[in-house]
Amino acid sequence: MTTAEVFSYLKPGSRLGAYRVREWKGGGAYGDVYRGVKDGKPVALKLSKHRQHSADPGKTDERLLRELVCLVHVDHPHIAKVQGWARTPQGRGYLVLEYVDGWTLAHWLQNARPTFQQVARLFAKLAHALEHMHGRRVRHRDLSLSNVMVRKVDGEPVLIDLGAGEYSGAQELTDAPLPPGTNRYRSPEAARFFKENQNNPDARYPFPPEDDLYSLAVCLYDALTDAEPARGGWEARKAPRIDVNSPMWAPPSARTANPRVPEALSEWVEKWMARDFEKRLPSLASMREALEALGAQEGAEWLAPVQAPPEAVSAVSEATGDPPAKARRRVLAGAVAAVVLAVGAFALLREAPSREAPFVPAVPESSSGPRAKPPQAHPSPPAPSTSAVPSPSEVPPAVKESPSVPAPTNPSSNPPVAKPPMKSAPAFSRGFLKKCAGAGALAAALLGCPAQQVQPTQERCPAAAAENIRRLGLDDGSQITILVDVKQPIFRSPDECKATGRVWSDEGWCLTLLGDGKLESETEEKIGRLPEGSRLYGRVWTEGATVVGRYTRARKPNGEEIDVCMSLSANGGLDKMPGSKPGAALVRPRDAATSITKQWH
């Protein structure tokens, strides 16, 4: 018998079949997901942790094949699409999937602060996706806030990860009473079955489609009642999660837990989560229709955000466009700055006035984050044949339905108001100025960014630059490998990296340090009519949750320069590495540039 192997992660830049790996996105017990690219188009690559015929108790290869069959059976705009399947030379299987650039549902709920109307509409689409899945005799079996993505570009939800999925007639892979899944989202019947059969090695829970709908109801309950859904049980939370699995009593209604929840929505969620299966069944059957009707409500309570912003933090967050955590830092920094100004004012009263030129304090510029473009409506595509795995060209892109859920946006901050100059400025001693400078620096550090820093707004690509992109043979969203900063070369050893003062990552990269300002990158492969070795010129912003980079000029190796629209990494931002700070972001030295013909986000 072949022994199970120790799995090694794929490094950015490595090859997986016809695809180049860009970054590791996440993984679990059965496999790992990478963002890859082929011909400039991003894909998700799900690679099994173990090869075929290995001594793998988790049966990861078999589960990958089962996920493949499940995905081939379905075709819905809110279910991630499969584009292909293959094996590595070592025998590991991998799926080629539609790449969903966005947030998990948990992060979207926590950071976007959606309204009740938006949440109802989003969950109606997920219920529709489950209806379609069950109509094709496929069950997800592991629905949770982490297995739903919300796309950045249009705010549409997409069901992902059918690794625990099952289709009718499939061979049983589970060697325990319950299939893989998250306990919080299991039905009362599943919990009862496990309690009664946990010591029975032959017992297997017959997972019904209604359990998927129950899981969706728990997800909705969490969306309405949990202010921190993206924080796991091991992370510090302001309040513990409400227990939904108690065998003794049902959880409090959503409206009891969060008085902002509309009564009608709370009542439906309570029906969908009823402890008695017979009482729950009729309401589950009408879940989609009920959610669609609820999402059509227009009253003030439906257009209100699900979670009320914390006092003070809300006002600062809306004024600055910052997320709540950052807003809290600004409140603290504002308090420190106020103390600094008070000390300075007191000192002014004690210093002798001067007749020198007046001093006008600088006013920080306001900032606003990247915005998402409005979604468009399209009809649903016809169901494909399930006789074979579709090729990438046969798989239609994800289709958007209406009404859609807007992606998170950062409110624009109010423009700064210049203060009138003082009639005269006092004369300060060097010691006094030094103290004030130190105190001011402390306040600026707590604010977390230099005064002049701004984030780019959503903009359309100029027509001439968009036409140049098309003349290069590129589409909106084509990707090409780049060296992020030509001034910071790639070092292959930790010693060389650290000798230059840079950081060596656990992934085996000498990280690039980016600050706000100009950026010059270089292409490392040919795409369309843009040669390898072309230089890209633009600007980078590092204050937000991601690094935003925009290129507006390209110079080919022959010296020809053209106007272009390209973004650093995916259109929307490059993930920061641990240790990053505003104005000093750590990123991988090699990533991707994405061509733009429509608009930057």
Short mmCIF file of N, CA and C in Angstrom, two decimals, residues 169-244:
data_model
loop_
_atom_site.label_atom_id
_atom_site.label_comp_id
_atom_site.label_asym_id
_atom_site.label_seq_id
_atom_site.Cartn_x
_atom_site.Cartn_y
_atom_site.Cartn_z
N GLY A 169 -27.36 8.73 -5.72
CA GLY A 169 -26.70 7.56 -6.31
C GLY A 169 -25.21 7.54 -6.10
N ALA A 170 -24.65 8.56 -5.44
CA ALA A 170 -23.20 8.61 -5.23
C ALA A 170 -22.76 7.56 -4.22
N GLN A 171 -21.54 7.09 -4.38
CA GLN A 171 -20.97 6.15 -3.42
C GLN A 171 -20.76 6.84 -2.08
N GLU A 172 -21.05 6.15 -1.00
CA GLU A 172 -20.88 6.71 0.34
C GLU A 172 -19.40 6.82 0.69
N LEU A 173 -18.96 8.03 1.05
CA LEU A 173 -17.56 8.25 1.43
C LEU A 173 -17.41 8.52 2.92
N THR A 174 -18.49 8.88 3.57
CA THR A 174 -18.43 9.21 5.00
C THR A 174 -18.26 7.96 5.84
N ASP A 175 -17.32 8.01 6.78
CA ASP A 175 -17.10 6.87 7.68
C ASP A 175 -17.49 7.24 9.11
N ALA A 176 -18.45 8.15 9.24
CA ALA A 176 -18.96 8.58 10.55
C ALA A 176 -20.47 8.78 10.43
N PRO A 177 -21.17 8.89 11.54
CA PRO A 177 -22.62 9.06 11.47
C PRO A 177 -23.07 10.27 10.66
N LEU A 178 -22.32 11.38 10.76
CA LEU A 178 -22.70 12.60 10.04
C LEU A 178 -21.71 12.90 8.93
N PRO A 179 -22.16 13.51 7.84
CA PRO A 179 -21.23 13.93 6.78
C PRO A 179 -20.41 15.11 7.24
N PRO A 180 -19.32 15.46 6.52
CA PRO A 180 -18.55 16.65 6.89
C PRO A 180 -19.45 17.88 6.90
N GLY A 181 -19.16 18.80 7.78
CA GLY A 181 -19.97 20.01 7.86
C GLY A 181 -19.64 20.80 9.10
N THR A 182 -20.34 21.92 9.27
CA THR A 182 -20.14 22.80 10.42
C THR A 182 -21.29 22.60 11.39
N ASN A 183 -20.95 22.25 12.63
CA ASN A 183 -22.00 21.88 13.59
C ASN A 183 -23.05 22.96 13.78
N ARG A 184 -22.66 24.21 13.75
CA ARG A 184 -23.62 25.29 13.99
C ARG A 184 -24.77 25.24 12.99
N TYR A 185 -24.51 24.79 11.80
CA TYR A 185 -25.52 24.85 10.74
C TYR A 185 -26.21 23.51 10.50
N ARG A 186 -25.98 22.55 11.37
CA ARG A 186 -26.67 21.26 11.24
C ARG A 186 -28.09 21.37 11.78
N SER A 187 -28.99 20.61 11.19
CA SER A 187 -30.39 20.63 11.61
C SER A 187 -30.56 19.95 12.96
N PRO A 188 -31.66 20.22 13.67
CA PRO A 188 -31.93 19.51 14.93
C PRO A 188 -31.99 18.00 14.74
N GLU A 189 -32.47 17.56 13.57
CA GLU A 189 -32.56 16.12 13.30
C GLU A 189 -31.17 15.50 13.19
N ALA A 190 -30.25 16.23 12.55
CA ALA A 190 -28.88 15.72 12.43
C ALA A 190 -28.21 15.65 13.79
N ALA A 191 -28.42 16.67 14.62
CA ALA A 191 -27.84 16.66 15.97
C ALA A 191 -28.41 15.52 16.80
N ARG A 192 -29.71 15.29 16.65
CA ARG A 192 -30.35 14.20 17.40
C ARG A 192 -29.82 12.85 16.92
N PHE A 193 -29.65 12.71 15.61
CA PHE A 193 -29.16 11.45 15.05
C PHE A 193 -27.76 11.15 15.57
N PHE A 194 -26.92 12.17 15.63
CA PHE A 194 -25.56 11.95 16.12
C PHE A 194 -25.56 11.55 17.59
N LYS A 195 -26.40 12.20 18.37
CA LYS A 195 -26.46 11.88 19.80
C LYS A 195 -26.87 10.42 20.00
N GLU A 196 -27.78 9.94 19.16
CA GLU A 196 -28.29 8.58 19.32
C GLU A 196 -27.39 7.53 18.68
N ASN A 197 -26.52 7.93 17.73
CA ASN A 197 -25.75 6.95 16.97
C ASN A 197 -24.25 7.22 16.96
N GLN A 198 -23.76 8.05 17.85
CA GLN A 198 -22.34 8.41 17.79
C GLN A 198 -21.41 7.23 18.03
N ASN A 199 -21.91 6.19 18.68
CA ASN A 199 -21.08 5.01 18.93
C ASN A 199 -21.41 3.85 18.00
N ASN A 200 -22.22 4.12 17.01
CA ASN A 200 -22.60 3.09 16.04
C ASN A 200 -21.78 3.31 14.77
N PRO A 201 -20.77 2.48 14.49
CA PRO A 201 -19.89 2.72 13.33
C PRO A 201 -20.59 2.56 11.99
N ASP A 202 -21.75 1.94 11.97
CA ASP A 202 -22.45 1.71 10.71
C ASP A 202 -23.56 2.73 10.45
N ALA A 203 -23.84 3.58 11.41
CA ALA A 203 -24.94 4.54 11.25
C ALA A 203 -24.53 5.66 10.30
N ARG A 204 -25.44 6.04 9.39
CA ARG A 204 -25.20 7.12 8.44
C ARG A 204 -26.46 7.99 8.36
N TYR A 205 -26.29 9.26 8.55
CA TYR A 205 -27.44 10.17 8.53
C TYR A 205 -27.88 10.41 7.09
N PRO A 206 -29.15 10.16 6.78
CA PRO A 206 -29.66 10.40 5.42
C PRO A 206 -29.96 11.88 5.22
N PHE A 207 -29.01 12.62 4.71
CA PHE A 207 -29.11 14.09 4.61
C PHE A 207 -30.19 14.48 3.61
N PRO A 208 -31.30 15.11 4.07
CA PRO A 208 -32.36 15.51 3.15
C PRO A 208 -32.11 16.92 2.61
N PRO A 209 -32.69 17.29 1.47
CA PRO A 209 -32.51 18.64 0.94
C PRO A 209 -32.94 19.73 1.91
N GLU A 210 -33.95 19.42 2.74
CA GLU A 210 -34.43 20.42 3.69
C GLU A 210 -33.36 20.86 4.68
N ASP A 211 -32.36 20.00 4.91
CA ASP A 211 -31.28 20.40 5.81
C ASP A 211 -30.44 21.53 5.23
N ASP A 212 -30.29 21.56 3.90
CA ASP A 212 -29.60 22.69 3.27
C ASP A 212 -30.37 23.99 3.53
N LEU A 213 -31.69 23.93 3.43
CA LEU A 213 -32.51 25.12 3.65
C LEU A 213 -32.46 25.55 5.11
N TYR A 214 -32.41 24.57 6.02
CA TYR A 214 -32.27 24.92 7.43
C TYR A 214 -30.93 25.64 7.65
N SER A 215 -29.87 25.13 7.04
CA SER A 215 -28.55 25.78 7.16
C SER A 215 -28.61 27.21 6.63
N LEU A 216 -29.32 27.42 5.53
CA LEU A 216 -29.46 28.77 4.98
C LEU A 216 -30.21 29.66 5.96
N ALA A 217 -31.21 29.11 6.64
CA ALA A 217 -31.96 29.88 7.63
C ALA A 217 -31.06 30.30 8.79
N VAL A 218 -30.18 29.40 9.24
CA VAL A 218 -29.25 29.75 10.32
C VAL A 218 -28.28 30.83 9.83
N CYS A 219 -27.83 30.72 8.59
CA CYS A 219 -26.97 31.78 8.03
C CYS A 219 -27.69 33.12 8.07
N LEU A 220 -28.97 33.12 7.69
CA LEU A 220 -29.75 34.36 7.71
C LEU A 220 -29.92 34.87 9.14
N TYR A 221 -30.16 33.96 10.07
CA TYR A 221 -30.27 34.34 11.48
C TYR A 221 -28.98 35.02 11.95
N ASP A 222 -27.84 34.44 11.60
CA ASP A 222 -26.56 35.05 11.96
C ASP A 222 -26.39 36.41 11.29
N ALA A 223 -26.83 36.50 10.03
CA ALA A 223 -26.72 37.77 9.31
C ALA A 223 -27.50 38.88 10.00
N LEU A 224 -28.60 38.52 10.65
CA LEU A 224 -29.47 39.50 11.29
C LEU A 224 -29.09 39.80 12.73
N THR A 225 -28.40 38.87 13.39
CA THR A 225 -28.18 39.01 14.83
C THR A 225 -26.72 39.13 15.25
N ASP A 226 -25.79 38.76 14.39
CA ASP A 226 -24.38 38.75 14.76
C ASP A 226 -23.68 39.97 14.17
N ALA A 227 -23.20 40.86 15.03
CA ALA A 227 -22.50 42.05 14.56
C ALA A 227 -21.08 41.75 14.09
N GLU A 228 -20.56 40.56 14.42
CA GLU A 228 -19.19 40.19 14.05
C GLU A 228 -19.17 38.79 13.44
N PRO A 229 -19.89 38.54 12.37
CA PRO A 229 -19.95 37.19 11.81
C PRO A 229 -18.63 36.67 11.27
N ALA A 230 -17.70 37.57 10.95
CA ALA A 230 -16.42 37.14 10.39
C ALA A 230 -15.42 36.73 11.46
N ARG A 231 -15.76 36.94 12.72
CA ARG A 231 -14.85 36.57 13.81
C ARG A 231 -15.16 35.15 14.25
N GLY A 232 -14.14 34.29 14.20
CA GLY A 232 -14.32 32.91 14.62
C GLY A 232 -14.36 32.79 16.13
N GLY A 233 -14.64 31.58 16.59
CA GLY A 233 -14.74 31.35 18.02
C GLY A 233 -13.43 31.57 18.75
N TRP A 234 -12.29 31.49 18.05
CA TRP A 234 -10.99 31.66 18.69
C TRP A 234 -10.56 33.13 18.72
N GLU A 235 -11.33 34.00 18.07
CA GLU A 235 -10.99 35.41 18.04
C GLU A 235 -11.78 36.17 19.10
N ALA A 236 -11.21 37.28 19.54
CA ALA A 236 -11.88 38.10 20.55
C ALA A 236 -13.15 38.71 19.97
N ARG A 237 -14.26 38.51 20.65
CA ARG A 237 -15.54 39.04 20.22
C ARG A 237 -16.10 39.95 21.30
N LYS A 238 -16.89 40.92 20.88
CA LYS A 238 -17.54 41.80 21.85
C LYS A 238 -18.64 41.05 22.60
N ALA A 239 -19.28 40.12 21.91
CA ALA A 239 -20.36 39.33 22.53
C ALA A 239 -20.31 37.93 21.95
N PRO A 240 -20.60 36.90 22.75
CA PRO A 240 -20.59 35.53 22.22
C PRO A 240 -21.71 35.32 21.21
N ARG A 241 -21.50 34.36 20.33
CA ARG A 241 -22.56 34.00 19.39
C ARG A 241 -23.75 33.41 20.13
N ILE A 242 -24.93 33.64 19.61
CA ILE A 242 -26.13 33.06 20.19
C ILE A 242 -26.14 31.56 19.89
N ASP A 243 -26.41 30.76 20.89
CA ASP A 243 -26.45 29.31 20.73
C ASP A 243 -27.72 28.93 19.97
N VAL A 244 -27.54 28.31 18.80
CA VAL A 244 -28.70 27.88 18.01
C VAL A 244 -28.88 26.37 18.06
#
